[in-house]
Coordinates of C-alpha atoms in Angstrom, one line a residue:
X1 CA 128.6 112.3 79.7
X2 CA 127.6 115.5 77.8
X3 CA 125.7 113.6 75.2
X4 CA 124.0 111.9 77.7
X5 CA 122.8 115.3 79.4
X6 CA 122.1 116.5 76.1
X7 CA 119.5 113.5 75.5
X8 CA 118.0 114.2 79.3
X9 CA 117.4 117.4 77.8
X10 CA 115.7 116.4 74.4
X11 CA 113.5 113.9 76.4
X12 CA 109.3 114.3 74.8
X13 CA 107.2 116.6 76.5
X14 CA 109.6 118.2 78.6
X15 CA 109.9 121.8 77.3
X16 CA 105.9 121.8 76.6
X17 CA 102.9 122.5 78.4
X18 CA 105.5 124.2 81.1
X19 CA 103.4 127.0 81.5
X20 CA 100.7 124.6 82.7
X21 CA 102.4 122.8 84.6
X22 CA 104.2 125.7 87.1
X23 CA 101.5 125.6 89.6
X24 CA 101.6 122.3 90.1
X25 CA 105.8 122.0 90.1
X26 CA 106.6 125.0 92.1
X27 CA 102.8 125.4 94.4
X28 CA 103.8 126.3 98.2
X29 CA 103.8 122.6 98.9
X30 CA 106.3 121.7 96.0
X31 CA 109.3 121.4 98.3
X32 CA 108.1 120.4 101.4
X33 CA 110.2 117.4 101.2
X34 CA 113.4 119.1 101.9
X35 CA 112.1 120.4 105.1
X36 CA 113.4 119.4 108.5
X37 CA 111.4 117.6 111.1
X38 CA 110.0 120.3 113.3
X39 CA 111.3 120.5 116.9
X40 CA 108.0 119.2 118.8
X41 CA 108.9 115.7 117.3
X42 CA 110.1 113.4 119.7
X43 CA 113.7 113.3 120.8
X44 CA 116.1 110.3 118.7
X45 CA 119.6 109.0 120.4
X46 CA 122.5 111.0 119.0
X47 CA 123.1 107.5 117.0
X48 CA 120.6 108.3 114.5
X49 CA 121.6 112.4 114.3
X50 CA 123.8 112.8 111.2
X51 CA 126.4 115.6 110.8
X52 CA 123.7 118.1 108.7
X53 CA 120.9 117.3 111.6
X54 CA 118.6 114.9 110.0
X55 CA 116.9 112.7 112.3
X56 CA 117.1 109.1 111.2
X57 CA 113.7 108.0 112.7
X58 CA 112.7 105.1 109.8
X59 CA 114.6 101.6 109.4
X60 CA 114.5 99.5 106.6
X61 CA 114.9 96.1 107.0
X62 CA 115.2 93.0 104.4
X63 CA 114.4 90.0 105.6
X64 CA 116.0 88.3 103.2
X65 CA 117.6 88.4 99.8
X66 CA 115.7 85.4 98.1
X67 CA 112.2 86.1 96.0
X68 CA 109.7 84.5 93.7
X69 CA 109.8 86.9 91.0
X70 CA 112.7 87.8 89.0
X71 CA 112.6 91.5 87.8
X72 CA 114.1 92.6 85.4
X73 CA 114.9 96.1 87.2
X74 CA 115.8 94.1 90.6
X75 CA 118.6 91.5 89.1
X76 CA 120.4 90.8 85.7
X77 CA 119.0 87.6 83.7
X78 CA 121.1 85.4 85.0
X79 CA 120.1 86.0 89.0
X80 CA 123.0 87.0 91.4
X81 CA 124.8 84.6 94.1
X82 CA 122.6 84.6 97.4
X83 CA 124.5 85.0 100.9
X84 CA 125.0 81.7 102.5
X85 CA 121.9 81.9 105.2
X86 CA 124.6 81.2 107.9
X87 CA 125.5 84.4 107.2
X88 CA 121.7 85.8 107.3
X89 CA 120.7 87.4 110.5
X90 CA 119.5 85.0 112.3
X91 CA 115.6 86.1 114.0
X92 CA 117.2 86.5 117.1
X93 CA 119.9 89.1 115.8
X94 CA 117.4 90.8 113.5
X95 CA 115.4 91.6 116.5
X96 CA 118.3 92.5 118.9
X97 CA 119.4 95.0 116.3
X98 CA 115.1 96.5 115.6
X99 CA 115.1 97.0 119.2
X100 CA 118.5 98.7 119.9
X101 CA 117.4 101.0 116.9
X102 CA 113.6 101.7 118.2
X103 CA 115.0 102.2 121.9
X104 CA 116.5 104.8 120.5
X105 CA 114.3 106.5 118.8
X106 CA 113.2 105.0 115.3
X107 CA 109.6 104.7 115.0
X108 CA 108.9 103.3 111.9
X109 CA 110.0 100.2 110.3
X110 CA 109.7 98.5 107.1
X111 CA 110.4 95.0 105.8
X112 CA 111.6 94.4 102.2
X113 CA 113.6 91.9 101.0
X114 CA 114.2 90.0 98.3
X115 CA 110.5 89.4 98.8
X116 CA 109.8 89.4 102.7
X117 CA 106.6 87.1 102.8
X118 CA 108.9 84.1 102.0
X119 CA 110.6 84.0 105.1
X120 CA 109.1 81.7 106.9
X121 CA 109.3 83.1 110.3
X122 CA 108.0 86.5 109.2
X123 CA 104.3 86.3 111.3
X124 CA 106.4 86.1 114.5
X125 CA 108.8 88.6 113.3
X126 CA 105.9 90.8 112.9
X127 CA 104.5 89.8 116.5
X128 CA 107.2 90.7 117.6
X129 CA 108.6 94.1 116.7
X130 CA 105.1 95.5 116.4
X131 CA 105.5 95.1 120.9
X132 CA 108.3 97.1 120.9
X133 CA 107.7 100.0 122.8
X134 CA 108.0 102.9 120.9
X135 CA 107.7 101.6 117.2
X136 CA 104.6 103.5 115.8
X137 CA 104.5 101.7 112.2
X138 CA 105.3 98.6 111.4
X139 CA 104.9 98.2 106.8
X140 CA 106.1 95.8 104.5
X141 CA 107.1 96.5 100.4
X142 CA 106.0 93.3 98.9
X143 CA 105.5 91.7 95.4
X144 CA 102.0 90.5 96.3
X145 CA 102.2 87.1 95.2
X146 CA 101.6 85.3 98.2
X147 CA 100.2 88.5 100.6
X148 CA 96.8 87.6 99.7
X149 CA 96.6 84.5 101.7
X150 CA 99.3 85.8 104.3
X151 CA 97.9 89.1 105.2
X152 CA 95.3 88.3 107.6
X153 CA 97.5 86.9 110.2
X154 CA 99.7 89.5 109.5
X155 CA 97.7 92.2 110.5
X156 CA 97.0 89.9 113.4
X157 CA 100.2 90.4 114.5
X158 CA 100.7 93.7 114.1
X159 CA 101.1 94.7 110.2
X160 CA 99.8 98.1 110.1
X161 CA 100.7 99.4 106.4
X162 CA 101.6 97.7 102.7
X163 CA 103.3 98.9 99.9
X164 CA 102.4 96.2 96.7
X165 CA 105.0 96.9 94.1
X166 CA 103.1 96.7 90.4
X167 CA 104.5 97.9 86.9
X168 CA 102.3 97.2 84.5
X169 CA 98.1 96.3 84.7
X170 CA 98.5 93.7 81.5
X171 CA 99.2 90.1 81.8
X172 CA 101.6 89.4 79.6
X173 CA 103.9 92.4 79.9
X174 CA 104.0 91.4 83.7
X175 CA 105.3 88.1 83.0
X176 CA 107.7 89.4 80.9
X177 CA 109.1 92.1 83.4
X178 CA 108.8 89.5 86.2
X179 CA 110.0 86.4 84.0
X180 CA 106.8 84.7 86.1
X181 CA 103.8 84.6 85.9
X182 CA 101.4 85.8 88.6
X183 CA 99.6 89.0 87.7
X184 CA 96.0 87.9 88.7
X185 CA 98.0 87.5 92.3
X186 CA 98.7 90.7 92.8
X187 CA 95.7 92.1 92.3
X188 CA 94.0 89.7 94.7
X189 CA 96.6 91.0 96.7
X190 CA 95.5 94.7 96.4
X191 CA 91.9 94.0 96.6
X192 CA 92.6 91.7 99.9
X193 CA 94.3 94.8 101.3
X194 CA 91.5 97.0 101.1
X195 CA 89.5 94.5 102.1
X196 CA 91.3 94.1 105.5
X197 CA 91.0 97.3 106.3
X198 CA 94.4 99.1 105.0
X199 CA 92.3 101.7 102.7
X200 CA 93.7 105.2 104.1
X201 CA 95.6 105.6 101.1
X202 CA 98.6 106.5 102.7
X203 CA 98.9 103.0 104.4
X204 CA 98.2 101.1 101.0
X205 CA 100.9 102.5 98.2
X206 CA 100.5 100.8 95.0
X207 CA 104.4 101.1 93.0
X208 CA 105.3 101.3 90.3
X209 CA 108.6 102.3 88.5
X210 CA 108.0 103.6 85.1
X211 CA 110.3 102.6 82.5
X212 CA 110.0 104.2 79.1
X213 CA 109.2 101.7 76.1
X214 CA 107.5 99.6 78.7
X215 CA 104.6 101.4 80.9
X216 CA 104.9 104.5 80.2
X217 CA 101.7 104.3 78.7
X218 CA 100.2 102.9 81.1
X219 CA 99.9 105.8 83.4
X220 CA 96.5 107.1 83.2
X221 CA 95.3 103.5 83.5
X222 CA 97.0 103.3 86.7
X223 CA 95.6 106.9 87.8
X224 CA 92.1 104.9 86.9
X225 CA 92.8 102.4 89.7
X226 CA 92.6 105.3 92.4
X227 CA 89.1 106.6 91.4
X228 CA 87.1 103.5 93.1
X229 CA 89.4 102.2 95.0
X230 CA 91.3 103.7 98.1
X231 CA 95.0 103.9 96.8
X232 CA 97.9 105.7 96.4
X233 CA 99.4 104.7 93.1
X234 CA 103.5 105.8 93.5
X235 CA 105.3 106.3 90.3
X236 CA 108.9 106.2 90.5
X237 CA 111.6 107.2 88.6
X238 CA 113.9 104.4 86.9
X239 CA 117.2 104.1 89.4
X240 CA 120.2 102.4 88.5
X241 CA 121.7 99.5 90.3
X242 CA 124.4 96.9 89.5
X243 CA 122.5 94.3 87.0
X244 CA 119.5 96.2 86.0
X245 CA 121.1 97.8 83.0
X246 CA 120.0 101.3 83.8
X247 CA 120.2 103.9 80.8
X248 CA 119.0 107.2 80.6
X249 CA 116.8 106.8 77.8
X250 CA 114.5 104.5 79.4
X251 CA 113.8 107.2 82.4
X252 CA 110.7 109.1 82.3
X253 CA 111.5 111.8 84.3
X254 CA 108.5 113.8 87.1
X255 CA 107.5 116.6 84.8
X256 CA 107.1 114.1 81.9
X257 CA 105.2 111.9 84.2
X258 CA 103.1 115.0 85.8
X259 CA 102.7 116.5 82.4
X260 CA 100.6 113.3 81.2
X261 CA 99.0 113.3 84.7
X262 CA 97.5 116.9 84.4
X263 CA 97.0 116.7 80.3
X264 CA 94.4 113.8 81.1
X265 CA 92.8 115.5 84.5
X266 CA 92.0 118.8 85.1
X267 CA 91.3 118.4 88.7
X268 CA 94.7 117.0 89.6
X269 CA 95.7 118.9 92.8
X270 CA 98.5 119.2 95.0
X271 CA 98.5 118.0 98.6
X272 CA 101.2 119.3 101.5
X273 CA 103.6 116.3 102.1
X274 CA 105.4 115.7 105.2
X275 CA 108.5 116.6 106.0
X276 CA 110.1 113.4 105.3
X277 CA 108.0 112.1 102.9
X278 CA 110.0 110.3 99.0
X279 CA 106.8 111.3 97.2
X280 CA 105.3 114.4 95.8
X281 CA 101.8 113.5 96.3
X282 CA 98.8 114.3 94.4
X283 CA 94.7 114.3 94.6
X284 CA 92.1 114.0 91.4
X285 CA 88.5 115.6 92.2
X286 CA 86.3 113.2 93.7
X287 CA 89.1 110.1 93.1
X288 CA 89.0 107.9 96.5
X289 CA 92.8 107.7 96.3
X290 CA 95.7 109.6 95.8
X291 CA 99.0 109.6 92.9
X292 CA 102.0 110.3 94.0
X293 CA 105.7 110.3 92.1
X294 CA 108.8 109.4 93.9
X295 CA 111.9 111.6 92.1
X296 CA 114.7 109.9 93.2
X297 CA 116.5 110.9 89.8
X298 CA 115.4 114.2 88.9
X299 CA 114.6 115.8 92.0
X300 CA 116.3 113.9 95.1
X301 CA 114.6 114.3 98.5
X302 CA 118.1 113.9 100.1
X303 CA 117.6 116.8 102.5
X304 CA 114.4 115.5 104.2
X305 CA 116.1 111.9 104.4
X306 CA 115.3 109.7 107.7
X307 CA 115.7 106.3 106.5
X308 CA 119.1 104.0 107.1
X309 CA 118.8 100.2 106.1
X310 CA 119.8 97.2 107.4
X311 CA 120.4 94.2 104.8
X312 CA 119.5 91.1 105.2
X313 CA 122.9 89.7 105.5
X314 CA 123.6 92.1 108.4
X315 CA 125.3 95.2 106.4
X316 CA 123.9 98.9 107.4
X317 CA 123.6 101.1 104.8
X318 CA 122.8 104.8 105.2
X319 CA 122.4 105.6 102.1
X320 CA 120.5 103.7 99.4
X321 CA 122.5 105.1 96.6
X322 CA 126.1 104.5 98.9
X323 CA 128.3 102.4 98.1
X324 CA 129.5 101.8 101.9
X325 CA 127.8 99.6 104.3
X326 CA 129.2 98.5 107.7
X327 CA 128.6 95.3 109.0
X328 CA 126.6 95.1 112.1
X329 CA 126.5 91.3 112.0
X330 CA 130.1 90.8 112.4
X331 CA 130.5 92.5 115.8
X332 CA 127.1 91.3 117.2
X333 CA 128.6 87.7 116.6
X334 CA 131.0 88.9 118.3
X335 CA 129.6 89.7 121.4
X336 CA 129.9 93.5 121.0
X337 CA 127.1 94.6 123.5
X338 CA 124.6 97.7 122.5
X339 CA 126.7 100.5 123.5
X340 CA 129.4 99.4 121.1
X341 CA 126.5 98.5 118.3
X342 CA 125.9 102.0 118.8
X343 CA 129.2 103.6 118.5
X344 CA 129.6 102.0 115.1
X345 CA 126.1 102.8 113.9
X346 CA 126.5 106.0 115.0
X347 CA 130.0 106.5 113.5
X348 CA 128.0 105.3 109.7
X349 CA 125.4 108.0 110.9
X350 CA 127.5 110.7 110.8
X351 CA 129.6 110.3 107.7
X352 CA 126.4 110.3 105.8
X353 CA 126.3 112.7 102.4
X354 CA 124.3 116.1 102.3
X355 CA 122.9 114.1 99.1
X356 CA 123.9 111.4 96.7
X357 CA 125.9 111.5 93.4
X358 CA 123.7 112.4 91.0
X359 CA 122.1 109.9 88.4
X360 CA 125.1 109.8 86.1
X361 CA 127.6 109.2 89.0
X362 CA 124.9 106.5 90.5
X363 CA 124.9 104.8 87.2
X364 CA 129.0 104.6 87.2
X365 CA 129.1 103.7 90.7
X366 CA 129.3 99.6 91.8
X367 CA 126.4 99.1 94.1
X368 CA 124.8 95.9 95.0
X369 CA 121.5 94.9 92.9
X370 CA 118.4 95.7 94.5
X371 CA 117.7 92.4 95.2
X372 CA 120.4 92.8 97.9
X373 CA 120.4 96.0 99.6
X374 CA 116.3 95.5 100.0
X375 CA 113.8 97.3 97.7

């Protein structure tokens, strides 16, 4: 364990340019992430109210645990064992539980999966919950592979933001990562987006999780991407989950990241995030989009945290670095009605951490692979 802390500490670039780098780090909008929700925000059901007063107001949902890419970060080599889809929610379910949890008081949801756009029934899914009353955004994290041709009826019914999930900008290391092919896809995909209208660059995230050896220099290329085009390019720390085989020496930390942000352009500047926002968000001079960095490992957001997640098999999970997940499908079968739903949701609610483990603890801890809990 202490070598391992040790090596964290030796990583390259972290004990230079510091100087430099403190008024970005620490400017008056450097922690705003930790903040609470101030009190003008609507009122949420004491179901989504955990024990430290953080308002669980965003829902997570996979639609499914299948996908058409195989990443290398998302699933070992040799794939995992699916849930029977008997024991999928059904669409019926999936939308009994979306409107229990927007009546009282989520407003935001977003699909993932697996890869959500191959669920077949996922237009009507979208009709659907985007006409509950209430729900303010309805998003979807997708690999891009097929959202291209998809995305126009989506938006028709009701599709109002995208995340396109994107690691490297060459060919060939993408097929390699992704053990497909399908590069040229997602960038149709991107273009298609902007296209259609979802160019506020907070409703079109480009992410990518940075992996040393392997992207890491790539960064500024994808910083390029935001000067024509309307984008907020994410990059995100490298999290472990069961399969992935996480290590510490592949992580490039935020300040690494930021340091080769701001060593390449001097008119990177901070913007004030929200309350609850994953990302510490940036803005170059005269750039149409933004770049952003999600520190999941080096500088958790716990504090801020409104987002709970419901599986695709029917678990709820309240935190994405947990281990524990109740089963809301069970009970529902069952014919539990949606005061009982809520008593157990709530009951998950409240035993919900201050924060999680810790990246070292994470990486010891059995977890599901990504692929499963939804990315």
């Amino acid at each position: 364990m202490m070598m391992m802390k040790r090596h964290l500490l030796k990583l390259p670039h972290l004990r230079t340019r510091l100087a430099n780098l403190h008024s970005l780090l620490f400017s008056p909008y450097g922690t705003t992430s930790c903040a609470k929700l101030p009190e003008e925000q609507n009122p949420v059901s004491n179901m989504l109210i955990d024990s430290f007063g953080r308002q669980h107001t965003y829902l997570r949902i996979s639609l499914t645990e299948r996908c058409n890419l195989r990443c290398q970060y998302c699933m070992p080599a040799e794939g995992v064992s699916l849930t029977p889809n008997s024991n999928i929610l059904s669409h019926a379910e999936l939308l009994r539980l979306a409107g229990l949890f927007v009546s009282s008081g989520v407003d935001k949801i977003r699909l993932t999966g697996g890869e959500p756009t191959v669920r077949k029934d996922i237009e009507d899914i979208c009709l659907q919950l985007s006409n509950l009353k209430g729900l303010k955004t309805l998003a979807i994290t997708t690999n891009g592979i097929t959202l291209a041709r998809k995305l126009p009826k989506l938006k028709e019914c009701g599709l109002s933001a995208v995340n396109i999930s994107l690691d490297t900008l060459v060919p060939a290391k993408f097929e390699f990562l992704t053990r497909r092919k399908g590069h040229e896809r997602v960038m149709d995909s991107i273009n298609a987006a902007i296209h259609l209208g979802y160019n506020p660059v907070k409703v079109l995230p480009v992410n990518c999780v940075v992996m040393r050896g392997f992207n890491d220099d790539e960064i500024c290329n994808f910083v390029e991407l935001t000067r024509e085009k309307p984008i907020n390019v994410r990059f995100i720390e490298f999290m472990p989950f069961d399969g992935n085989v996480w290590n510490v020496k592949k992580l490039v930390p935020y300040a690494e990241m930021l340091d080769i942000v701001a060593t390449h352009y001097t008119g990177l500047k901070r913007l004030q995030d929200h309350p609850t926002d994953t990302a510490k968000n940036f803005r170059i001079d005269d750039y149409l989009g933004t770049v952003s960095f999600i520190t999941s490992m080096t500088e958790h957001f716990c504090a801020g945290c409104n987002r709970l997640r419901l599986l695709a098999d029917g678990n709820f999970k309240v935190c994405l670095f947990g281990p524990s997940e109740v089963s809301l499908r069970d009970p529902l079968r069952q014919g539990a009605d949606d005061h009982e739903l809520a008593e157990i949701i709530g009951s998950a609610v409240k035993r919900k951490k201050a924060s999680h483990a810790g990246m070292f603890d994470i990486a010891k801890t059995a977890n599901r692979p990504m692929i499963h809990i939804g990315g």
